[in-house]
Short mmCIF file of C-alpha atoms and ligand atoms in Angstrom, two decimals:
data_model
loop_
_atom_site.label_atom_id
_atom_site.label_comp_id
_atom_site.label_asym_id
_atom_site.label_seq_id
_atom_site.Cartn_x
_atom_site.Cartn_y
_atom_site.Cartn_z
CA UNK A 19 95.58 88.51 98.31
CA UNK A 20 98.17 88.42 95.49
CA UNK A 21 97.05 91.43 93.67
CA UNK A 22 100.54 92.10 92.68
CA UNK A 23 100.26 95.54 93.55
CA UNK A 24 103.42 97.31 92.09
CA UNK A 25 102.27 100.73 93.57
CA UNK A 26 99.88 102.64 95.60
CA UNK A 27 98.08 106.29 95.64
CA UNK A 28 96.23 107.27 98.16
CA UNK A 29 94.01 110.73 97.73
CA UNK A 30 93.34 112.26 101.30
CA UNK A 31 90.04 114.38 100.08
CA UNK A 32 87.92 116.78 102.22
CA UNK A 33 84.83 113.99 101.86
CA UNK A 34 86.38 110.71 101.28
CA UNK A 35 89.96 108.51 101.41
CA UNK A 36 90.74 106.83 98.53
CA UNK A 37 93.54 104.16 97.99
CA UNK A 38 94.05 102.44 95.01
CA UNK A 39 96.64 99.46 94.35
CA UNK A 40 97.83 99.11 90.37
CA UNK A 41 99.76 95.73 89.04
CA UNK A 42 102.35 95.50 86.72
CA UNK A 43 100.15 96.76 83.92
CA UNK A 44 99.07 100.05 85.50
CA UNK A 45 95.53 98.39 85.84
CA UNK A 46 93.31 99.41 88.71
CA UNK A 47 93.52 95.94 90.72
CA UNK A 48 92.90 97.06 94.29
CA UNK A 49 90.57 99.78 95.54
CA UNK A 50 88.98 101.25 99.09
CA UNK A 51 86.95 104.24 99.85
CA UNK A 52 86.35 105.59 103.50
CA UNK A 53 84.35 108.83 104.44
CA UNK A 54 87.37 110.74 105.91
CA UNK A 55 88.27 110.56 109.55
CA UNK A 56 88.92 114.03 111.51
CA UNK A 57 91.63 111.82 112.48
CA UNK A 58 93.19 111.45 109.12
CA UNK A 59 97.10 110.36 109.99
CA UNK A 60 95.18 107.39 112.12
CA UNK A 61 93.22 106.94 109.70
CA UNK A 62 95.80 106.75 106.63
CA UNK A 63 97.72 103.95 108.96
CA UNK A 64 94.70 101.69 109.24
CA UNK A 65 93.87 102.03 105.56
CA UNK A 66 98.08 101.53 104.53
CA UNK A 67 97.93 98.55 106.99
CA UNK A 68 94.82 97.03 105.38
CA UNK A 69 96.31 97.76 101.62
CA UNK A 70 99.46 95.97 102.47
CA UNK A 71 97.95 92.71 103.98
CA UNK A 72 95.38 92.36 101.55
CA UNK A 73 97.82 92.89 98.19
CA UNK A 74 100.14 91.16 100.10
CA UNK A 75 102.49 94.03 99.64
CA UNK A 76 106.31 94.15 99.73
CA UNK A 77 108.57 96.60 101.77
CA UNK A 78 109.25 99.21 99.32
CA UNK A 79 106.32 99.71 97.17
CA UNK A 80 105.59 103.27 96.40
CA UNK A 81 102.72 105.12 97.80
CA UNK A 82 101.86 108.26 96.06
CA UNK A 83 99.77 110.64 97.96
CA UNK A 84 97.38 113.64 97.00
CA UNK A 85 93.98 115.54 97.69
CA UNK A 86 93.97 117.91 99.74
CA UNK A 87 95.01 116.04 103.05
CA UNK A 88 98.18 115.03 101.35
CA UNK A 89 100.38 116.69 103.91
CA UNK A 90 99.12 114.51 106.78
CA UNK A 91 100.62 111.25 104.64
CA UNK A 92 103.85 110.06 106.41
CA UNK A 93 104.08 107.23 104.94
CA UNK A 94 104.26 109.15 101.38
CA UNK A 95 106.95 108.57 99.25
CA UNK A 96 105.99 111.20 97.51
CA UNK A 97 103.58 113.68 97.19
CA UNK A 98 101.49 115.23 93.97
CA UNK A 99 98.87 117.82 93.04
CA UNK A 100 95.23 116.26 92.65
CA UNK A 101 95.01 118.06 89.37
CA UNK A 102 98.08 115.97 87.60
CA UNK A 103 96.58 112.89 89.50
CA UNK A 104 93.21 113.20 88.17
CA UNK A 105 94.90 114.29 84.89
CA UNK A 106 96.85 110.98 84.57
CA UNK A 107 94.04 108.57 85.95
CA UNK A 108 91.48 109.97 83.49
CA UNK A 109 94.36 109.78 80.69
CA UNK A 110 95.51 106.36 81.25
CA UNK A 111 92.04 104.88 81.83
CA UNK A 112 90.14 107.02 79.32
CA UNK A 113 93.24 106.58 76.29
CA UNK A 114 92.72 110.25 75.03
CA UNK A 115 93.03 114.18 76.13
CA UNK A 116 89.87 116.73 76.80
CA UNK A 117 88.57 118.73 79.59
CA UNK A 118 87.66 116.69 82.02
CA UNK A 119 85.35 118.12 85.27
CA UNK A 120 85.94 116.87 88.84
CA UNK A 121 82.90 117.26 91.14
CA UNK A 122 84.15 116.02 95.07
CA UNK A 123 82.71 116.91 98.36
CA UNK A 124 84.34 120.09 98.95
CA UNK A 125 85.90 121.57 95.85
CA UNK A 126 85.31 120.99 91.78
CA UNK A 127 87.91 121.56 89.01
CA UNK A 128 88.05 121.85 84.92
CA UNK A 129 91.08 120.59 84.10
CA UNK A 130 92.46 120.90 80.53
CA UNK A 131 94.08 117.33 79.67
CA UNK A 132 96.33 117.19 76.13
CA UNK A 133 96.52 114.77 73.79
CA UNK A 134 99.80 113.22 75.81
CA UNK A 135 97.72 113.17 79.15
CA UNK A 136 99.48 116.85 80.33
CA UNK A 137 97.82 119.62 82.03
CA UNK A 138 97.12 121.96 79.47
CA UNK A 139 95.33 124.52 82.28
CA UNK A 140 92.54 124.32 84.95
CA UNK A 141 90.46 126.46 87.24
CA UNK A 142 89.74 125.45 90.47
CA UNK A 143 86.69 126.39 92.90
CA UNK A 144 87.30 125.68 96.73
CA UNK A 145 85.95 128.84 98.33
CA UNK A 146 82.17 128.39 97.56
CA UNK A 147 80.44 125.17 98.48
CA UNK A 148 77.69 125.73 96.12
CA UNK A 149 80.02 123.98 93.49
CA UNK A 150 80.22 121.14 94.74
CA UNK A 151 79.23 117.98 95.95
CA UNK A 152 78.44 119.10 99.63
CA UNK A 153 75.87 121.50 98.29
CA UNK A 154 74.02 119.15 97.02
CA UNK A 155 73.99 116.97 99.65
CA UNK A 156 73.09 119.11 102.70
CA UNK A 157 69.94 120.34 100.21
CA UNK A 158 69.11 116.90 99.90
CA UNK A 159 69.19 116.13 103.15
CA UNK A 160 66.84 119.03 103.76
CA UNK A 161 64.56 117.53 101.09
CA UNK A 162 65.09 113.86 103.06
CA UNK A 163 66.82 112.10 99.88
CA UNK A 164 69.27 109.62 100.56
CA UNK A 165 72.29 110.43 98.31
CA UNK A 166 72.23 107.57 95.87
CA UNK A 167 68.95 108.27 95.20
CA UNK A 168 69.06 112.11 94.31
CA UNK A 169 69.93 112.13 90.65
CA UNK A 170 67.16 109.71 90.00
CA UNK A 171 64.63 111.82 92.10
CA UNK A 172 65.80 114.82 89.91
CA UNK A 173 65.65 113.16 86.65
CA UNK A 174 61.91 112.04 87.72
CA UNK A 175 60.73 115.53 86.50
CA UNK A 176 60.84 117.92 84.03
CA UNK A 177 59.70 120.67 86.16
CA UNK A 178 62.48 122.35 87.50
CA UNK A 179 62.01 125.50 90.49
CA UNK A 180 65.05 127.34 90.12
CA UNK A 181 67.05 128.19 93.18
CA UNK A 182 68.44 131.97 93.12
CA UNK A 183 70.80 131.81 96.10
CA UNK A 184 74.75 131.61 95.41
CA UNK A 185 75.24 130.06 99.11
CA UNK A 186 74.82 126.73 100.49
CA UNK A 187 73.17 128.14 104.06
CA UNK A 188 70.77 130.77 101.89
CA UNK A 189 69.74 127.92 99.34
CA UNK A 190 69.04 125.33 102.50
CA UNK A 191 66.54 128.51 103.53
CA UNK A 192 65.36 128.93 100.77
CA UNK A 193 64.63 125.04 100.09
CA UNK A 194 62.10 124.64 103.10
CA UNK A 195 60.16 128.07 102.24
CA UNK A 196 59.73 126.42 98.91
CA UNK A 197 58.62 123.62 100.61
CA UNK A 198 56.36 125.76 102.53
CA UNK A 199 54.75 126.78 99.41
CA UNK A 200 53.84 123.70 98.62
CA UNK A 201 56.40 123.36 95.60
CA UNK A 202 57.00 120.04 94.57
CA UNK A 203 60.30 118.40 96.66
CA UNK A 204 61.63 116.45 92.59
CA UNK A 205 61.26 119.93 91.35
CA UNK A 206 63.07 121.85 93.78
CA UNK A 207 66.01 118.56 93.98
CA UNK A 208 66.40 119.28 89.77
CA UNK A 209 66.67 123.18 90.41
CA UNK A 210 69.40 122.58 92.88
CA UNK A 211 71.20 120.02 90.83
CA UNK A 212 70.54 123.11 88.01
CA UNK A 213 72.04 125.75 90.33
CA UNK A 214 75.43 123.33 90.90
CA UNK A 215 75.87 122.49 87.31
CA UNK A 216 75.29 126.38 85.52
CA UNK A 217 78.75 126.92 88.38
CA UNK A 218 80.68 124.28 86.91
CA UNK A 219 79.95 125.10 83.17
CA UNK A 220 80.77 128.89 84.10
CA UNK A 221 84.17 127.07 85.18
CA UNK A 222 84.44 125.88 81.82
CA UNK A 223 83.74 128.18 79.77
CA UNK A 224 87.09 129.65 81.35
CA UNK A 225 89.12 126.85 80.52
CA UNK A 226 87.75 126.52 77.16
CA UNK A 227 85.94 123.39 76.18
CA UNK A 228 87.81 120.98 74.00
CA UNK A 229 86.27 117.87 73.27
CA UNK A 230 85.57 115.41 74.78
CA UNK A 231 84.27 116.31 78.11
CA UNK A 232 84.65 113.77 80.71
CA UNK A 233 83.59 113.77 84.38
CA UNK A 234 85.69 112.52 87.27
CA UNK A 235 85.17 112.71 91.55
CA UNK A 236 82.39 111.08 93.43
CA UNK A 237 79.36 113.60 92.22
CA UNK A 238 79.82 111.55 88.94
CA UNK A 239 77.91 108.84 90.12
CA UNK A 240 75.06 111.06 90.27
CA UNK A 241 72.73 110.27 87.17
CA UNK A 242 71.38 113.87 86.70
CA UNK A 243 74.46 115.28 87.27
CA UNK A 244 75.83 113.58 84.64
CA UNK A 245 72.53 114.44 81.92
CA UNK A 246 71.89 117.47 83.06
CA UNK A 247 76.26 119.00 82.40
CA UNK A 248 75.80 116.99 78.89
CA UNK A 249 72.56 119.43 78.01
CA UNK A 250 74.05 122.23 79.30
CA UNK A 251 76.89 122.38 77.85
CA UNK A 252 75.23 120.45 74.15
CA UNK A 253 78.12 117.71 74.37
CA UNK A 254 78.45 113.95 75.28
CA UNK A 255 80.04 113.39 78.76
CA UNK A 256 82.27 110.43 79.29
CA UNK A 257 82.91 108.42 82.46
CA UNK A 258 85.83 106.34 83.85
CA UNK A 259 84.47 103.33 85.24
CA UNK A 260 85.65 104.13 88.52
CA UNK A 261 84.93 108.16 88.57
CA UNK A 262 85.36 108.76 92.28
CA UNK A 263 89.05 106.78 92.39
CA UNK A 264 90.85 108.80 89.45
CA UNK A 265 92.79 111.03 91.97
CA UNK A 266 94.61 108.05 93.51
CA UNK A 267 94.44 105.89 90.65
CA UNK A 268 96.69 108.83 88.68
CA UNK A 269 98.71 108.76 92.00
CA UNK A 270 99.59 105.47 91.88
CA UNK A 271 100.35 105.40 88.28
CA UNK A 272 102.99 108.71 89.04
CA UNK A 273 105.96 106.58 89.61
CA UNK A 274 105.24 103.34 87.10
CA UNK A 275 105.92 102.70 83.11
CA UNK A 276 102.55 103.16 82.55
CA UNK A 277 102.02 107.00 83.67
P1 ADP B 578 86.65 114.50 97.88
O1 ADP B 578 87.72 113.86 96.99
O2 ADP B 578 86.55 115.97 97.71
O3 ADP B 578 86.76 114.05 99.29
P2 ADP B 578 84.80 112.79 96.40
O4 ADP B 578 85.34 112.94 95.03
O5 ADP B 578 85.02 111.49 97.08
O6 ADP B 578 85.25 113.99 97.35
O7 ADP B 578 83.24 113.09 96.32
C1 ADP B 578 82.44 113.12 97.47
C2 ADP B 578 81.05 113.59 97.08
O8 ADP B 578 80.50 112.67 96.14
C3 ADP B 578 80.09 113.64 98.22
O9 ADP B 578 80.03 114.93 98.76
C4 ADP B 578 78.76 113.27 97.61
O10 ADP B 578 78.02 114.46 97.36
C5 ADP B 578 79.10 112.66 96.26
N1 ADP B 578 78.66 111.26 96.13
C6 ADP B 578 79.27 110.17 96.63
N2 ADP B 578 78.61 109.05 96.31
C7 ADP B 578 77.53 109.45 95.59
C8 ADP B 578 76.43 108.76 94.96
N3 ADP B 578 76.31 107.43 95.02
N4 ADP B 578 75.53 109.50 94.29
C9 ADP B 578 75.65 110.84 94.22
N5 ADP B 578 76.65 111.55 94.79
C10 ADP B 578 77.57 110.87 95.46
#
């Protein structure tokens, strides 16, 4: 309660519902995350409600939406790209430019952030599940490896079985005739997390790399993830604290001082 909360995003993703509350200072002073409903709009209201009586909100205070369930936010008072979002949370929480990588559930994008915070460019993948965050997880759960516990598990080894298949259902087949052949379940979980991060760098290298390279979107929080981009690509990787909540963070930032 009494969060003076001057503003609020909200980032309607494919995997998870974010909403984040800034105060006056555009610091990140109220946060939720919810696996996302098939009945987003409900969903959204319950979440809004719960924002306003915990921050003890006023009538009027902004509410920025994005992701890519932005469309389904009434309650919007306006509505923004993810990309600028993530671009202006990872700015204003960061203090400097780069190319930063988001990894979420369903889709993963390079944006190029200038010196000002700006979009400089960005590529985007949300046709192919392999480079992203859901790839991972269905293979784990093949593999029987809670989430939180995957980058560790990969990290374990240094063994690594690489995975040839460029799809999600061909690389889940291929996972359990590994398995089959006896092949090591840490080693197969690093080839995997291998096989997601050689797509993302490709993504890079398209955008260019300009230092330094920072990782946003709720694949962050996975540990090998995070080592295994920063030897791929032979450069240091920097985190927000919150990597997961940039999207709505930027979002609620859009229509404050501090953008
Ligand atoms: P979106 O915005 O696309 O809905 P998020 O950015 O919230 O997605 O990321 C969701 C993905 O983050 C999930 O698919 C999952 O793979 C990954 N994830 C979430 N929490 C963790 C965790 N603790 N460790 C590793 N990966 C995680």
């Amino acid at each position: 309660m009494g969060n003076d909360i001057r503003a609020l995003g909200i980032d309607v993703g494919s995997t998870t519902v974010k909403v984040v509350g800034v105060d006056a200072e555009g610091s990140l002073a109220w946060h939720i995350v919810k696996p996302t409903d098939p009945r987003v709009e409900d969903q959204v209201s319950r979440l809004l409600a719960r924002a306003r009586a915990e921050c003890d909100l006023s009538d009027g205070v902004p509410v920025v939406a994005t992701g890519y369930g932005r469309g389904l936010v009434q309650q919007a008072t306006r509505k923004v790209t993810e990309i600028t979002c993530h671009a202006r949370g990872i700015f204003r929480e960061l203090g400097h430019g780069g190319t930063l990588v988001d990894i979420g559930g369903q889709d993963s994008k390079v944006i190029g952030v200038t010196a000002k915070g700006e979009v400089r460019d960005f590529a985007m993948n949300d046709k192919c599940a392999a480079g992203t965050g859901r790839f991972l997880e269905n293979t784990a759960q093949r593999l029987r490896v809670p989430l939180d516990e995957m980058g560790g598990v990969a990290l374990s080894v240094s063994e690594e079985r690489a995975i040839s298949s460029t799809c999600t259902v061909f690389a889940e087949s291929e996972v359990i005739s590994l398995l089959a052949h006896g092949v090591p379940v840490e080693s197969i979980l690093r080839g995997l997390h291998r096989s997601l991060i050689k797509r993302i760098a490709a993504m890079i290298r398209v955008v260019g790399l300009t230092a330094p390279l920072m990782l946003s979107g709720g694949v962050a929080q996975n540990a090998a993830i995070r080592q295994m981009l920063a030897d791929e690509m032979s450069a240091d990787v920097i985190l927000p604290r919150h990597p997961q909540l940039m999207g709505a963070y930027g979002a609620a930032l859009i229509n404050t001082t501090h953008s």
